[in-house]
Every structure is written in C-alpha cells, then in structure tokens.
Amino acid sequence: MHRMTSFFLFASGVDTALLKECPSETNKYVGIGATIFFTGVFAAWAAGYALFTVFNSYWIAGLLGLIWGLMIFNLDRYIVSSMRKENNATQEWIMASPRIVLAIAISLIIAKPLELKIFEKEIEPELVIMEQEVYLRQENETRNRFSPTLSSIQNQINDLKTEIFKKEQQRNALTRQAQQEADGTGGSMRKNLGPIYKLKKADADKAEIELQELTNRNTTRIRNLESDLNHQDSLLNASLVNLERNRRDGPAARLEALSRLTAQSSAIWWANVFIILLFIIVETAPIMVKLISKSGPYDNLLRIAEHQFICRETESVAVATAETKQRTSALGQNEQTFVNTRLDAEIS
C-alpha cells in the first residue's frame, strides 16, 4: 500500500518533501495521481488496439502502445504539476484554458480507438458491406469499359441478321405471288402458268439467288463478328475474375464504418458521444480537481518555497552585481559607466 501511495504521489507531480509537512493533503494528491495513471493506462490500451489493426503484431502494438501511454502519462503529470493555485479564480481558469484544450484533444485521441473496439461487432458487418460496394463498383467500371465494344459488335450482328430476315420476307412475298398466280388465287385470278406467272416466278427465283448470296456473305461476317464478340466476352470475364475482394480492415476503414453507423443509427451516435464525454471527463478530471479545489496547505507551502527561491535568486543577483561594481570601481569613468549600465539592464 505504501509503495502504491508513493507511486500515485509521484504520478501527481507533488513535492513529497513539502507534502510531509501537510499530511492532510496526501489523499487529494493520491487521487489526482491515480487519475493520471489510469488515463495513461487507457491511452496505452487504446493506442495498442489501434496499432494492432495496422501492424497485426502483438509485440509491435504492445511496445508502441506502451510508449504512447507513458507519453500521455508524463504529459498529464506535467500539466497538473505545473498548475498553481491563485487567489483569482477567473485568472486560474484563463491560465488553465490551454491545458484544458490540450486535455480535451488528448481525450479525443484516446477515445477513438476504444470506440472502434466497443463497436467492433457492429463495425464488422459494415466492413463487409463496404467491401461489397467496392467490388460492385469495380465490377461496374469493368463492364462499362467493355460495354461499348460488346454493344457495337452485337449491333452489327443484329443488323446483318435483320438484313437476311428482310430479304427472306421479300423472297417469300415474291414466291407467294407467283404461287397465287399459278393457282388462280391472286394476281390475274386465272389458274394458269402463263407469262405473268413466269415473270413473277423469275422475280422469286432472282430473290432466292440474292437471298442465298446475302446469306452466305452475311453468315461469314456474322461468324467473324461472333468470334470477336466471344473474344471480348472472354476478356471481360478474365477481368472480372481478376478483381480482388480486398478486405478493408485498417483503421481508416473502421473509422469510415463507424461514421456510417453513427449516421444511420441515433443510438450508436449517442453512445459514441457519451464515450467521448466519458474520456473528456477522465482526462480533464485532474485539472478540474486542481481548479475547483481551494488552496490548501500544500499550495501555501509550495508558494512559500517558490517565493524563497525567488528571494535567494534575487539576493544572489544583487550580491553578484554589487561585487562586480566593487571590483570595477578602480577602472576609468567610461569603463565603470559601461559596466554599471550593463548590470543595471540585466537586473531591471
């Protein structure tokens, strides 16, 4: 217990020699030191988790997290130990405001990795959704890259097939007209194979020949175009296969997922706010204790000790100045004036 008390007093930055003269202040500074210590522990834990998501190594994350925690511990210790109780409360708050801002900034840095850990179960499904969105976007971009070429080839094939179809319709119409002329159901309405029939039959035969030529020509072109279409389709499929489903698991991705969740859910948003407020309270607690507490015996002793140091310093400077002036009294008037002017400027 004594060792723990001594450690917390060290963490508070208190002068133990002065504190022995006012033991009633011990509990207050033990509490301040414990708050500073646990803030450092939280900082180390938060930094360790955040760095583990980056390096995926317990050793690296643990070492760097420990260094970060010690830095926050030392910074908080310095902030609290450098604060002094004054008789003017407004002046105290003004003097402490930069330290409060710094403490809030530190608490925000500490809180964010722990928020990621607390909402880890909600973040994981959101990361999967984000991964799927990225994959779908890449797939659409790949398809859009090949789409103009595929559409152009397919349109050419359709045009060639349409051309054959129209020619077939023309051939069929001419053949039907010749047949109707032959059986008397159309044309001259006479059943015979006379000159009119022969003309219509010649037109139908000509259309058949043109159809065969067109079919042969277009079939070759269609075959070539279909080969190109299959090649482009193979390239598209190969590009889609090569798309990687990279798992987004870094700190930036988790922060983005948490941001999306807070935008979607008011419950998570409020929980996020309360966690941040909790760490702000924890981080600023030592400073607030110093500000709201009355000036105690330790503060008075510290003020006396600092004043005594100022007095000794002033006395030493005055004595050294007087001795220097005494030693230079034998110099000329100009030299004495120069020395006195420089010394007076130093102590003014």
Coordinates of C-alpha atoms in Angstrom, one line a residue:
M1 CA 0.0 0.0 0.0
H2 CA 2.8 2.4 0.9
R3 CA 4.5 1.7 -2.5
M4 CA 1.3 2.3 -4.4
T5 CA 0.7 5.6 -2.5
S6 CA 4.2 6.7 -3.2
F7 CA 3.8 5.9 -6.9
F8 CA 0.5 7.8 -7.2
L9 CA 2.1 10.8 -5.4
F10 CA 4.9 10.6 -8.0
A11 CA 2.3 10.5 -10.7
S12 CA 0.6 13.6 -9.4
G13 CA 3.9 15.5 -9.6
V14 CA 3.7 16.6 -6.0
D15 CA 6.8 17.5 -3.9
T16 CA 6.9 14.8 -1.3
A17 CA 9.2 16.7 1.0
L18 CA 6.6 19.6 1.2
L19 CA 3.7 17.1 1.4
K20 CA 5.2 15.6 4.6
E21 CA 4.6 18.9 6.3
C22 CA 0.9 18.7 5.5
P23 CA -0.2 15.0 5.5
S24 CA -3.9 16.0 5.3
E25 CA -3.3 16.8 1.6
T26 CA -2.0 13.3 0.8
N27 CA -5.3 11.7 -0.1
K28 CA -6.1 14.5 -2.6
Y29 CA -2.9 14.1 -4.5
V30 CA -3.1 10.3 -4.3
G31 CA -6.4 10.6 -6.1
I32 CA -5.0 13.0 -8.7
G33 CA -2.1 10.7 -9.3
A34 CA -4.3 7.7 -9.7
T35 CA -6.4 9.5 -12.2
I36 CA -3.3 10.5 -14.2
F37 CA -2.1 6.9 -14.0
F38 CA -5.3 5.3 -15.2
T39 CA -5.6 7.9 -18.0
G40 CA -2.2 6.7 -19.2
V41 CA -3.3 3.1 -19.0
F42 CA -6.4 3.9 -21.1
A43 CA -4.2 5.7 -23.6
A44 CA -1.8 2.7 -23.8
W45 CA -4.7 0.3 -24.3
A46 CA -6.3 2.5 -26.9
A47 CA -3.1 3.0 -28.8
G48 CA -2.2 -0.6 -28.6
Y49 CA -5.5 -1.7 -30.1
A50 CA -5.3 0.9 -32.9
L51 CA -1.7 -0.1 -33.8
F52 CA -2.6 -3.8 -33.8
T53 CA -5.2 -3.1 -36.5
V54 CA -2.3 -1.5 -38.5
F55 CA 0.6 -3.9 -37.9
N56 CA -1.3 -7.1 -36.8
S57 CA 1.5 -7.8 -34.4
Y58 CA 1.1 -8.0 -30.6
W59 CA 4.7 -7.1 -29.9
I60 CA 4.8 -4.0 -32.1
A61 CA 1.4 -2.9 -30.9
G62 CA 2.2 -3.5 -27.3
L63 CA 5.6 -1.7 -27.4
L64 CA 4.3 1.3 -29.3
G65 CA 1.1 1.4 -27.2
L66 CA 3.2 1.4 -24.0
I67 CA 5.3 4.3 -25.3
W68 CA 2.2 6.3 -26.2
G69 CA 0.7 5.5 -22.7
L70 CA 3.9 6.7 -21.0
M71 CA 3.9 9.9 -23.1
I72 CA 0.3 10.7 -22.1
F73 CA 1.1 9.8 -18.5
N74 CA 4.1 12.2 -18.5
L75 CA 2.2 14.9 -20.3
D76 CA -0.7 14.8 -17.8
R77 CA 1.7 14.8 -14.9
Y78 CA 3.4 17.9 -16.3
I79 CA 0.1 19.7 -16.9
V80 CA -1.2 19.1 -13.4
S81 CA 2.1 19.7 -11.6
S82 CA 2.7 23.0 -13.4
M83 CA -0.7 24.4 -12.4
R84 CA -0.6 26.9 -9.4
K85 CA -3.5 28.0 -7.2
E86 CA -4.1 31.7 -7.3
N87 CA -6.4 33.9 -5.3
N88 CA -8.2 34.9 -8.5
A89 CA -10.4 32.1 -9.8
T90 CA -11.0 33.8 -13.2
Q91 CA -7.3 34.1 -13.7
E92 CA -6.8 30.5 -12.8
W93 CA -9.3 29.4 -15.4
I94 CA -7.8 31.6 -18.1
M95 CA -4.3 30.2 -17.3
A96 CA -5.7 26.7 -17.3
S97 CA -7.7 27.0 -20.6
P98 CA -4.8 26.0 -22.9
R99 CA -4.2 22.9 -20.7
I100 CA -7.9 22.1 -20.8
V101 CA -8.0 22.3 -24.6
L102 CA -4.9 20.1 -24.7
A103 CA -6.6 17.6 -22.4
I104 CA -9.7 17.5 -24.5
A105 CA -7.6 16.9 -27.6
I106 CA -5.8 14.1 -25.9
S107 CA -9.1 12.5 -24.7
L108 CA -10.5 12.5 -28.2
I109 CA -7.3 10.8 -29.5
I110 CA -7.6 8.2 -26.7
A111 CA -11.3 7.6 -27.1
K112 CA -11.4 6.9 -30.8
P113 CA -9.6 3.5 -30.9
L114 CA -11.6 2.3 -27.9
E115 CA -14.8 3.4 -29.7
L116 CA -13.7 1.1 -32.6
K117 CA -13.2 -1.8 -30.1
I118 CA -16.5 -1.2 -28.3
F119 CA -18.5 -1.1 -31.6
E120 CA -16.4 -3.9 -33.2
K121 CA -19.4 -6.3 -33.6
E122 CA -21.4 -3.6 -35.4
I123 CA -18.4 -2.4 -37.5
E124 CA -17.5 -5.9 -38.8
P125 CA -20.8 -6.3 -40.9
E126 CA -20.5 -2.8 -42.1
L127 CA -17.0 -3.5 -43.3
V128 CA -18.4 -6.5 -45.3
I129 CA -21.0 -4.1 -46.9
M130 CA -18.3 -1.6 -47.7
E131 CA -16.2 -4.4 -49.3
Q132 CA -19.1 -5.5 -51.4
E133 CA -19.8 -1.9 -52.5
V134 CA -16.2 -1.5 -53.6
Y135 CA -16.3 -4.8 -55.5
L136 CA -19.6 -3.9 -57.2
R137 CA -18.2 -0.5 -58.2
Q138 CA -15.1 -2.1 -59.7
E139 CA -17.3 -4.7 -61.5
N140 CA -19.5 -2.0 -63.0
E141 CA -16.4 0.0 -64.1
T142 CA -15.0 -3.1 -65.8
R143 CA -18.3 -3.9 -67.5
N144 CA -18.7 -0.3 -68.6
R145 CA -15.2 -0.4 -70.1
F146 CA -16.1 -3.4 -72.3
S147 CA -19.7 -2.4 -72.9
P148 CA -19.3 -0.1 -75.9
T149 CA -17.2 -2.7 -77.8
L150 CA -19.6 -5.5 -77.0
S151 CA -22.7 -3.4 -77.9
S152 CA -21.1 -2.3 -81.2
I153 CA -20.3 -5.9 -82.2
Q154 CA -23.7 -7.1 -81.2
N155 CA -25.5 -4.3 -83.1
Q156 CA -23.5 -5.2 -86.2
I157 CA -24.6 -8.9 -85.9
N158 CA -28.2 -7.9 -85.4
D159 CA -28.1 -5.6 -88.5
L160 CA -26.7 -8.4 -90.6
K161 CA -29.4 -10.8 -89.3
T162 CA -32.1 -8.2 -89.9
E163 CA -30.8 -7.8 -93.5
I164 CA -31.2 -11.5 -94.1
F165 CA -34.6 -11.6 -92.5
K166 CA -35.9 -8.7 -94.7
K167 CA -34.5 -10.4 -97.8
E168 CA -36.3 -13.6 -96.7
Q169 CA -39.5 -11.7 -96.4
Q170 CA -39.1 -10.2 -99.8
R171 CA -38.3 -13.7 -101.3
N172 CA -41.3 -15.2 -99.6
A173 CA -43.6 -12.4 -100.8
L174 CA -42.5 -12.9 -104.4
T175 CA -42.8 -16.7 -104.1
R176 CA -46.3 -16.4 -102.7
Q177 CA -47.3 -14.0 -105.5
A178 CA -46.0 -16.5 -108.2
Q179 CA -47.9 -19.3 -106.4
Q180 CA -51.1 -17.4 -106.3
E181 CA -50.8 -16.5 -110.0
A182 CA -50.3 -20.2 -110.7
D183 CA -53.3 -21.5 -108.8
G184 CA -55.6 -18.5 -109.6
T185 CA -56.0 -17.2 -106.0
G186 CA -54.2 -13.9 -106.8
G187 CA -52.8 -11.6 -109.5
S188 CA -54.9 -12.1 -112.7
M189 CA -57.2 -14.5 -110.7
R190 CA -56.8 -17.1 -113.6
K191 CA -55.3 -20.5 -113.0
N192 CA -52.5 -20.8 -115.5
L193 CA -48.8 -20.8 -115.9
G194 CA -48.8 -18.0 -118.5
P195 CA -46.4 -15.1 -119.0
I196 CA -47.5 -13.2 -115.8
Y197 CA -46.7 -16.3 -113.7
K198 CA -43.3 -16.7 -115.4
L199 CA -42.4 -13.1 -114.7
K200 CA -43.4 -13.4 -111.1
K201 CA -41.6 -16.8 -110.9
A202 CA -38.5 -15.2 -112.3
D203 CA -38.6 -12.4 -109.7
A204 CA -39.0 -15.0 -107.0
D205 CA -36.1 -17.1 -108.3
K206 CA -33.9 -13.9 -108.5
A207 CA -34.8 -13.0 -105.0
E208 CA -33.9 -16.6 -103.9
I209 CA -30.5 -16.3 -105.5
E210 CA -29.9 -12.9 -103.9
L211 CA -31.0 -14.3 -100.6
Q212 CA -28.5 -17.2 -100.9
E213 CA -25.7 -14.8 -101.8
L214 CA -26.7 -12.4 -99.0
T215 CA -27.0 -15.3 -96.5
N216 CA -23.6 -16.7 -97.4
R217 CA -21.9 -13.2 -97.3
N218 CA -23.6 -12.1 -94.0
T219 CA -23.1 -15.6 -92.4
T220 CA -19.4 -15.2 -92.9
R221 CA -19.4 -11.7 -91.4
I222 CA -21.6 -12.8 -88.6
R223 CA -19.3 -15.7 -87.8
N224 CA -16.3 -13.3 -87.7
L225 CA -18.2 -10.8 -85.5
E226 CA -19.3 -13.6 -83.1
S227 CA -15.7 -14.7 -82.8
D228 CA -14.7 -11.1 -81.9
L229 CA -17.7 -11.0 -79.5
N230 CA -16.6 -14.2 -77.8
H231 CA -13.1 -12.9 -77.5
Q232 CA -14.2 -9.6 -75.9
D233 CA -16.5 -11.6 -73.6
S234 CA -13.6 -13.7 -72.6
L235 CA -11.5 -10.6 -71.8
L236 CA -14.4 -9.3 -69.7
N237 CA -14.7 -12.5 -67.8
A238 CA -11.0 -12.6 -67.2
S239 CA -11.0 -9.1 -65.9
L240 CA -13.9 -9.9 -63.6
V241 CA -12.1 -13.0 -62.3
N242 CA -9.0 -10.9 -61.6
L243 CA -11.0 -8.4 -59.5
E244 CA -9.8 -8.8 -55.9
R245 CA -12.1 -8.7 -52.9
N246 CA -9.6 -6.9 -50.7
R247 CA -10.8 -7.0 -47.1
R248 CA -11.0 -3.5 -45.7
D249 CA -9.8 -3.9 -42.1
G250 CA -7.5 -0.9 -41.5
P251 CA -8.1 1.9 -39.0
A252 CA -9.3 4.3 -41.8
A253 CA -11.8 1.7 -43.0
R254 CA -13.1 1.1 -39.4
L255 CA -13.4 4.8 -38.8
E256 CA -15.4 5.2 -42.0
A257 CA -17.6 2.2 -41.0
L258 CA -18.2 3.8 -37.6
S259 CA -19.0 7.1 -39.2
R260 CA -21.6 5.4 -41.5
L261 CA -23.1 3.6 -38.5
T262 CA -23.4 6.8 -36.4
A263 CA -25.1 8.4 -39.4
Q264 CA -27.6 5.5 -39.7
S265 CA -28.3 4.9 -36.0
S266 CA -29.1 7.6 -33.4
A267 CA -28.4 5.0 -30.7
I268 CA -24.9 4.5 -31.8
W269 CA -24.4 8.2 -32.3
W270 CA -25.5 8.9 -28.7
A271 CA -23.3 6.1 -27.4
N272 CA -20.4 7.5 -29.4
V273 CA -21.0 10.9 -27.9
F274 CA -21.2 9.6 -24.3
I275 CA -17.9 7.6 -24.7
I276 CA -16.2 10.7 -25.9
L277 CA -17.6 12.7 -23.0
L278 CA -16.5 10.0 -20.6
F279 CA -12.9 10.2 -21.7
I280 CA -13.0 14.0 -21.7
I281 CA -14.2 13.9 -18.1
V282 CA -11.5 11.3 -17.2
E283 CA -8.7 13.3 -19.0
T284 CA -9.7 16.7 -17.6
A285 CA -10.5 15.4 -14.1
P286 CA -7.0 16.1 -12.6
I287 CA -7.1 19.6 -13.9
M288 CA -10.7 20.2 -12.8
V289 CA -9.8 19.0 -9.3
K290 CA -6.9 21.5 -9.1
L291 CA -9.2 24.3 -10.4
I292 CA -12.3 23.7 -8.2
S293 CA -10.3 22.8 -5.0
K294 CA -9.5 25.5 -2.6
S295 CA -5.9 26.5 -1.9
G296 CA -4.7 24.0 0.7
P297 CA -1.7 23.8 3.0
Y298 CA 0.4 22.2 0.3
D299 CA -0.3 25.1 -2.1
N300 CA 0.7 27.6 0.6
L301 CA 3.9 25.8 1.3
L302 CA 4.7 25.5 -2.4
R303 CA 4.1 29.2 -2.8
I304 CA 6.4 30.0 0.2
A305 CA 9.1 27.6 -1.2
E306 CA 8.9 29.2 -4.6
H307 CA 9.0 32.7 -3.1
Q308 CA 12.0 31.8 -1.0
F309 CA 13.8 30.6 -4.1
I310 CA 12.9 33.9 -5.9
C311 CA 14.3 35.8 -2.9
R312 CA 17.5 33.8 -2.9
E313 CA 17.9 34.2 -6.6
T314 CA 17.3 38.0 -6.3
E315 CA 19.7 38.2 -3.4
S316 CA 22.4 36.3 -5.3
V317 CA 22.0 38.5 -8.3
A318 CA 22.2 41.6 -6.2
V319 CA 25.2 40.4 -4.3
A320 CA 27.0 39.4 -7.5
T321 CA 26.1 42.8 -9.1
A322 CA 27.4 44.7 -6.1
E323 CA 30.6 42.7 -6.0
T324 CA 31.2 43.3 -9.7
K325 CA 30.7 47.0 -9.3
Q326 CA 33.1 47.0 -6.3
R327 CA 35.8 45.2 -8.3
T328 CA 35.4 47.6 -11.2
S329 CA 35.5 50.8 -9.1
A330 CA 39.2 51.2 -9.8
L331 CA 38.5 51.4 -13.6
G332 CA 38.1 54.6 -15.5
Q333 CA 34.9 56.5 -15.6
N334 CA 33.9 55.3 -19.0
E335 CA 34.5 51.6 -18.1
Q336 CA 32.6 52.0 -14.8
T337 CA 29.7 53.6 -16.7
F338 CA 29.7 50.7 -19.3
V339 CA 29.7 48.0 -16.6
N340 CA 27.0 49.7 -14.4
T341 CA 24.8 50.2 -17.4
R342 CA 25.0 46.5 -18.5
L343 CA 24.5 45.2 -15.0
D344 CA 21.5 47.5 -14.4
A345 CA 20.0 46.4 -17.7
E346 CA 20.3 42.8 -16.7
I347 CA 18.6 43.1 -13.3
S348 CA 15.9 45.7 -14.3

